[in-house]
CSV table of C-alpha atoms in Angstrom, one decimal:
chain,number,residue,atom,x,y,z
A,13,GLU,CA,20.0,-89.4,80.3
A,14,ALA,CA,22.4,-87.2,82.4
A,15,GLY,CA,25.9,-86.7,80.9
A,16,VAL,CA,29.1,-86.7,82.6
A,17,ALA,CA,29.4,-84.0,85.2
A,18,GLN,CA,32.7,-82.2,86.2
A,19,SER,CA,33.4,-79.4,88.6
A,20,PRO,CA,34.7,-76.9,88.9
A,21,ARG,CA,34.5,-75.5,85.3
A,22,TYR,CA,37.5,-73.4,85.8
A,23,LYS,CA,40.1,-72.9,88.2
A,24,ILE,CA,43.0,-70.4,88.7
A,25,ILE,CA,45.7,-71.1,91.1
A,26,GLU,CA,49.4,-70.3,91.7
A,27,LYS,CA,52.2,-72.7,91.5
A,28,ARG,CA,52.8,-75.0,94.2
A,29,GLN,CA,49.3,-74.8,95.4
A,30,SER,CA,46.9,-78.0,95.3
A,31,VAL,CA,43.8,-78.2,93.4
A,32,ALA,CA,41.2,-81.1,93.0
A,33,PHE,CA,38.6,-81.9,90.5
A,34,TRP,CA,35.3,-83.9,90.6
A,35,CYS,CA,33.8,-86.2,88.4
A,36,ASN,CA,30.4,-87.9,88.3
A,37,PRO,CA,30.0,-90.2,85.5
A,38,ILE,CA,26.7,-91.4,83.5
A,39,SER,CA,24.9,-93.8,85.9
A,40,GLY,CA,25.7,-97.4,85.4
A,41,HIS,CA,29.2,-96.8,83.6
A,42,ALA,CA,31.7,-99.0,85.1
A,43,THR,CA,34.6,-97.3,83.2
A,44,LEU,CA,36.0,-94.1,84.0
A,45,TYR,CA,38.8,-91.9,82.6
A,46,TRP,CA,40.8,-88.8,83.2
A,47,TYR,CA,42.4,-86.9,80.4
A,48,GLN,CA,44.9,-84.1,80.2
A,49,GLN,CA,44.4,-81.7,76.8
A,50,ILE,CA,47.1,-79.1,76.8
A,51,LEU,CA,46.0,-76.5,74.4
A,52,GLY,CA,46.5,-77.3,70.6
A,53,GLN,CA,47.0,-80.9,71.5
A,54,GLY,CA,44.7,-83.8,72.0
A,55,PRO,CA,43.6,-85.5,75.0
A,56,LYS,CA,46.1,-87.6,76.7
A,57,LEU,CA,45.0,-90.4,79.0
A,58,LEU,CA,46.2,-90.1,82.6
A,59,ILE,CA,44.5,-92.8,84.4
A,60,GLN,CA,41.6,-95.2,83.7
A,61,PHE,CA,39.1,-96.9,86.5
A,62,GLN,CA,37.2,-100.4,86.0
A,63,ASN,CA,34.8,-100.0,88.9
A,64,ASN,CA,37.1,-98.7,91.8
A,65,GLY,CA,40.3,-100.5,90.6
A,66,VAL,CA,42.8,-98.6,88.6
A,67,VAL,CA,43.4,-100.4,84.9
A,68,ASP,CA,46.0,-97.9,83.7
A,69,ASP,CA,47.8,-95.2,85.3
A,70,SER,CA,51.4,-95.4,83.3
A,71,GLN,CA,51.1,-91.9,82.3
A,72,LEU,CA,49.7,-90.4,85.5
A,73,PRO,CA,52.5,-88.2,87.1
A,74,LYS,CA,52.2,-90.1,90.3
A,75,ASP,CA,54.8,-87.6,92.2
A,76,ARG,CA,52.1,-84.9,91.8
A,77,PHE,CA,48.9,-86.6,90.6
A,78,SER,CA,46.7,-88.9,92.5
A,79,ALA,CA,43.3,-89.9,91.7
A,80,GLU,CA,40.5,-91.8,93.4
A,81,ARG,CA,37.1,-93.5,92.8
A,82,LEU,CA,35.6,-94.5,95.8
A,83,LYS,CA,32.7,-97.0,95.7
A,84,GLY,CA,33.3,-97.2,92.0
A,85,VAL,CA,31.1,-94.0,91.1
A,86,ASP,CA,32.3,-90.5,91.5
A,87,SER,CA,36.0,-90.0,91.1
A,88,THR,CA,38.6,-86.9,92.0
A,89,LEU,CA,41.7,-85.9,90.5
A,90,LYS,CA,44.3,-84.1,92.8
A,91,ILE,CA,47.6,-81.9,91.8
A,92,GLN,CA,49.6,-81.4,94.7
A,93,PRO,CA,51.8,-79.3,94.0
A,94,ALA,CA,50.8,-77.6,90.8
A,95,LYS,CA,53.4,-76.6,88.1
A,96,LEU,CA,53.0,-74.0,85.2
A,97,GLU,CA,53.0,-76.9,82.5
A,98,ASP,CA,49.9,-78.4,84.4
A,99,SER,CA,47.9,-75.5,83.0
A,100,ALA,CA,45.6,-77.5,80.8
A,101,VAL,CA,41.9,-78.8,80.4
A,102,TYR,CA,41.1,-82.0,82.4
A,103,LEU,CA,38.4,-84.1,80.8
A,104,CYS,CA,36.5,-86.9,82.5
A,105,ALA,CA,35.0,-89.6,80.3
A,106,SER,CA,33.1,-92.8,81.0
A,107,SER,CA,31.7,-95.9,79.3
A,108,PHE,CA,29.6,-98.7,80.3
A,109,TRP,CA,32.3,-101.2,79.9
A,110,SER,CA,35.8,-101.4,78.4
A,111,SER,CA,35.7,-103.1,75.1
A,112,GLU,CA,36.4,-102.4,71.4
A,113,TYR,CA,32.4,-101.8,70.9
A,114,GLU,CA,31.8,-99.1,73.7
A,115,THR,CA,32.1,-95.4,72.8
A,116,GLN,CA,33.3,-92.8,75.7
A,117,TYR,CA,31.2,-90.0,77.0
A,118,PHE,CA,33.1,-87.0,77.8
A,119,GLY,CA,32.3,-84.2,80.3
A,120,PRO,CA,32.6,-80.7,79.6
A,121,GLY,CA,36.1,-80.6,81.3
A,122,THR,CA,37.7,-78.3,83.9
A,123,ARG,CA,40.1,-75.7,82.6
A,124,LEU,CA,43.1,-75.1,84.7
A,125,LEU,CA,45.4,-72.1,84.7
A,126,VAL,CA,48.4,-72.4,87.2
A,127,LEU,CA,50.2,-68.7,87.2
B,25,LYS,CA,53.8,-96.4,71.6
B,26,GLN,CA,50.9,-95.5,69.3
B,27,GLU,CA,51.3,-92.4,67.4
B,28,VAL,CA,48.2,-90.7,65.5
B,29,THR,CA,48.8,-87.9,63.3
B,30,GLN,CA,45.9,-85.6,61.6
B,31,ILE,CA,46.2,-83.9,58.6
B,32,PRO,CA,45.3,-81.0,57.9
B,33,ALA,CA,45.8,-79.0,61.1
B,34,ALA,CA,43.3,-76.4,60.0
B,35,LEU,CA,40.8,-76.3,57.0
B,36,SER,CA,38.5,-73.5,55.7
B,37,VAL,CA,35.9,-74.5,53.2
B,38,PRO,CA,32.7,-72.7,51.7
B,39,GLU,CA,29.3,-74.2,52.8
B,40,GLY,CA,27.9,-76.9,50.7
B,41,GLU,CA,31.7,-78.1,50.0
B,42,ASN,CA,32.4,-82.0,50.6
B,43,LEU,CA,35.6,-82.5,52.5
B,44,VAL,CA,37.9,-85.2,53.8
B,45,LEU,CA,39.7,-85.2,57.1
B,46,ASN,CA,42.8,-87.5,57.5
B,47,CYS,CA,44.0,-89.8,60.3
B,48,SER,CA,47.0,-92.0,60.5
B,49,PHE,CA,48.4,-94.0,63.1
B,50,THR,CA,51.4,-96.4,63.5
B,51,ASP,CA,50.6,-99.3,65.2
B,52,SER,CA,47.8,-101.2,63.1
B,53,ALA,CA,46.9,-103.5,66.2
B,54,ILE,CA,44.0,-101.5,67.1
B,55,TYR,CA,40.5,-102.5,68.9
B,56,ASN,CA,38.9,-99.6,67.1
B,57,LEU,CA,39.1,-96.2,66.0
B,58,GLN,CA,36.8,-93.3,66.8
B,59,TRP,CA,36.2,-89.8,65.3
B,60,PHE,CA,35.2,-87.0,67.9
B,61,ARG,CA,33.9,-83.5,67.4
B,62,GLN,CA,35.2,-80.8,69.9
B,63,ASP,CA,33.4,-77.5,70.3
B,64,PRO,CA,35.1,-74.7,71.8
B,65,GLY,CA,35.0,-75.0,75.9
B,66,LYS,CA,33.3,-78.2,75.5
B,67,GLY,CA,33.9,-81.8,76.0
B,68,LEU,CA,34.1,-84.1,73.0
B,69,THR,CA,31.4,-86.0,71.5
B,70,SER,CA,31.6,-89.1,69.7
B,71,LEU,CA,30.6,-89.0,65.9
B,72,LEU,CA,31.5,-92.6,64.7
B,73,LEU,CA,33.1,-95.6,66.1
B,74,ILE,CA,34.8,-98.2,63.6
B,75,GLN,CA,35.5,-101.7,65.1
B,76,SER,CA,38.9,-103.2,64.0
B,77,SER,CA,36.9,-105.8,61.8
B,78,GLN,CA,34.8,-103.0,60.1
B,79,ARG,CA,35.8,-101.1,56.9
B,80,GLU,CA,33.5,-98.2,57.3
B,81,GLN,CA,30.7,-96.6,59.3
B,82,THR,CA,28.2,-93.8,58.2
B,83,SER,CA,25.9,-91.6,60.5
B,84,GLY,CA,24.2,-89.3,58.1
B,85,ARG,CA,26.4,-87.0,56.3
B,86,LEU,CA,29.3,-88.5,57.9
B,87,ASN,CA,31.3,-91.6,56.5
B,88,ALA,CA,34.4,-92.7,58.3
B,89,SER,CA,36.6,-95.4,56.5
B,90,LEU,CA,39.3,-97.5,58.1
B,91,ASP,CA,42.3,-99.4,56.4
B,92,LYS,CA,44.2,-100.8,59.1
B,93,SER,CA,47.2,-102.4,57.1
B,94,SER,CA,48.1,-98.9,55.9
B,95,GLY,CA,47.3,-97.2,59.5
B,96,ARG,CA,44.9,-94.7,58.0
B,97,SER,CA,41.3,-93.4,58.3
B,98,THR,CA,39.5,-90.8,56.6
B,99,LEU,CA,36.3,-88.9,57.7
B,100,TYR,CA,34.2,-87.5,54.7
B,101,ILE,CA,31.8,-84.8,55.4
B,102,ALA,CA,29.2,-84.1,52.7
B,103,ALA,CA,27.4,-80.9,51.9
B,104,SER,CA,29.4,-79.0,54.7
B,105,GLN,CA,27.4,-76.7,56.9
B,106,PRO,CA,28.3,-73.7,59.3
B,107,GLY,CA,27.4,-75.6,62.1
B,108,ASP,CA,30.0,-78.5,61.4
B,109,SER,CA,32.5,-75.8,62.3
B,110,ALA,CA,34.6,-77.6,65.0
B,111,THR,CA,37.7,-79.5,65.9
B,112,TYR,CA,37.8,-83.2,64.8
B,113,LEU,CA,39.9,-85.4,66.8
B,114,CYS,CA,40.6,-89.2,65.6
B,115,ALA,CA,41.5,-91.7,68.4
B,116,VAL,CA,42.6,-95.3,68.2
B,117,SER,CA,42.2,-97.7,71.1
B,118,ASN,CA,45.0,-100.7,71.3
B,119,THR,CA,44.8,-103.6,73.7
B,120,GLY,CA,43.4,-102.7,77.0
B,121,ASN,CA,41.4,-100.0,75.9
B,122,GLN,CA,44.2,-97.2,76.2
B,123,PHE,CA,42.9,-94.4,73.7
B,124,TYR,CA,45.6,-92.4,71.6
B,125,PHE,CA,44.2,-89.1,70.4
B,126,GLY,CA,45.5,-87.0,67.4
B,127,THR,CA,46.1,-83.2,67.6
B,128,GLY,CA,42.8,-82.6,65.7
B,129,THR,CA,41.7,-80.7,62.6
B,130,SER,CA,40.1,-77.4,63.0
B,131,LEU,CA,37.3,-76.8,60.4
B,132,THR,CA,35.6,-73.8,59.6
B,133,VAL,CA,32.7,-73.7,57.2
B,134,ILE,CA,32.0,-70.4,55.8
B,135,PRO,CA,28.6,-69.4,55.2
């Protein structure tokens, strides 16, 4: 089966610019996650979707970050405007459902550098 | 808030050696604990998932144990190989399936 797809793989922007990332989860997976991984740290959950509804966005900096999952499939994560501290790898993951039995499948990530 | 700590931060061992990676967490009310592997420039791959009611899981040369009461998990790798070189991440999920990750252990297996 095809894995989680993400694009672009790399992005370099200047601070105060806007950027968007795209994620296509594994077919049939109802749950989708966006994580931020800063160099040397573990991933931090930004937002979790169940189908097209938000389950948890408590760690999403809502003044500059937004995410949507229209039709419960693909998702986009946007940063507007970007700051230097947003430089990180943005990982998308999906799972069939949200339960203690389910593992998450991760995409390759988008590496963002803000100058 | 759940906090996950992994020790050591980096480990270098000769090929063939058995090794143990450690993970500790502060809130024992977890749904499950997972060990992931991360290769440079790539996403995470799930290695083992231990449900809250389980004590251990095994897959090939890997064995993960869970002691909820003490807030600890270990990942045991037998007969290490150069291909095992990667960063190993521990993650716990609490109620609501919020995942908390440790900072990882960077493993290098020397041929």
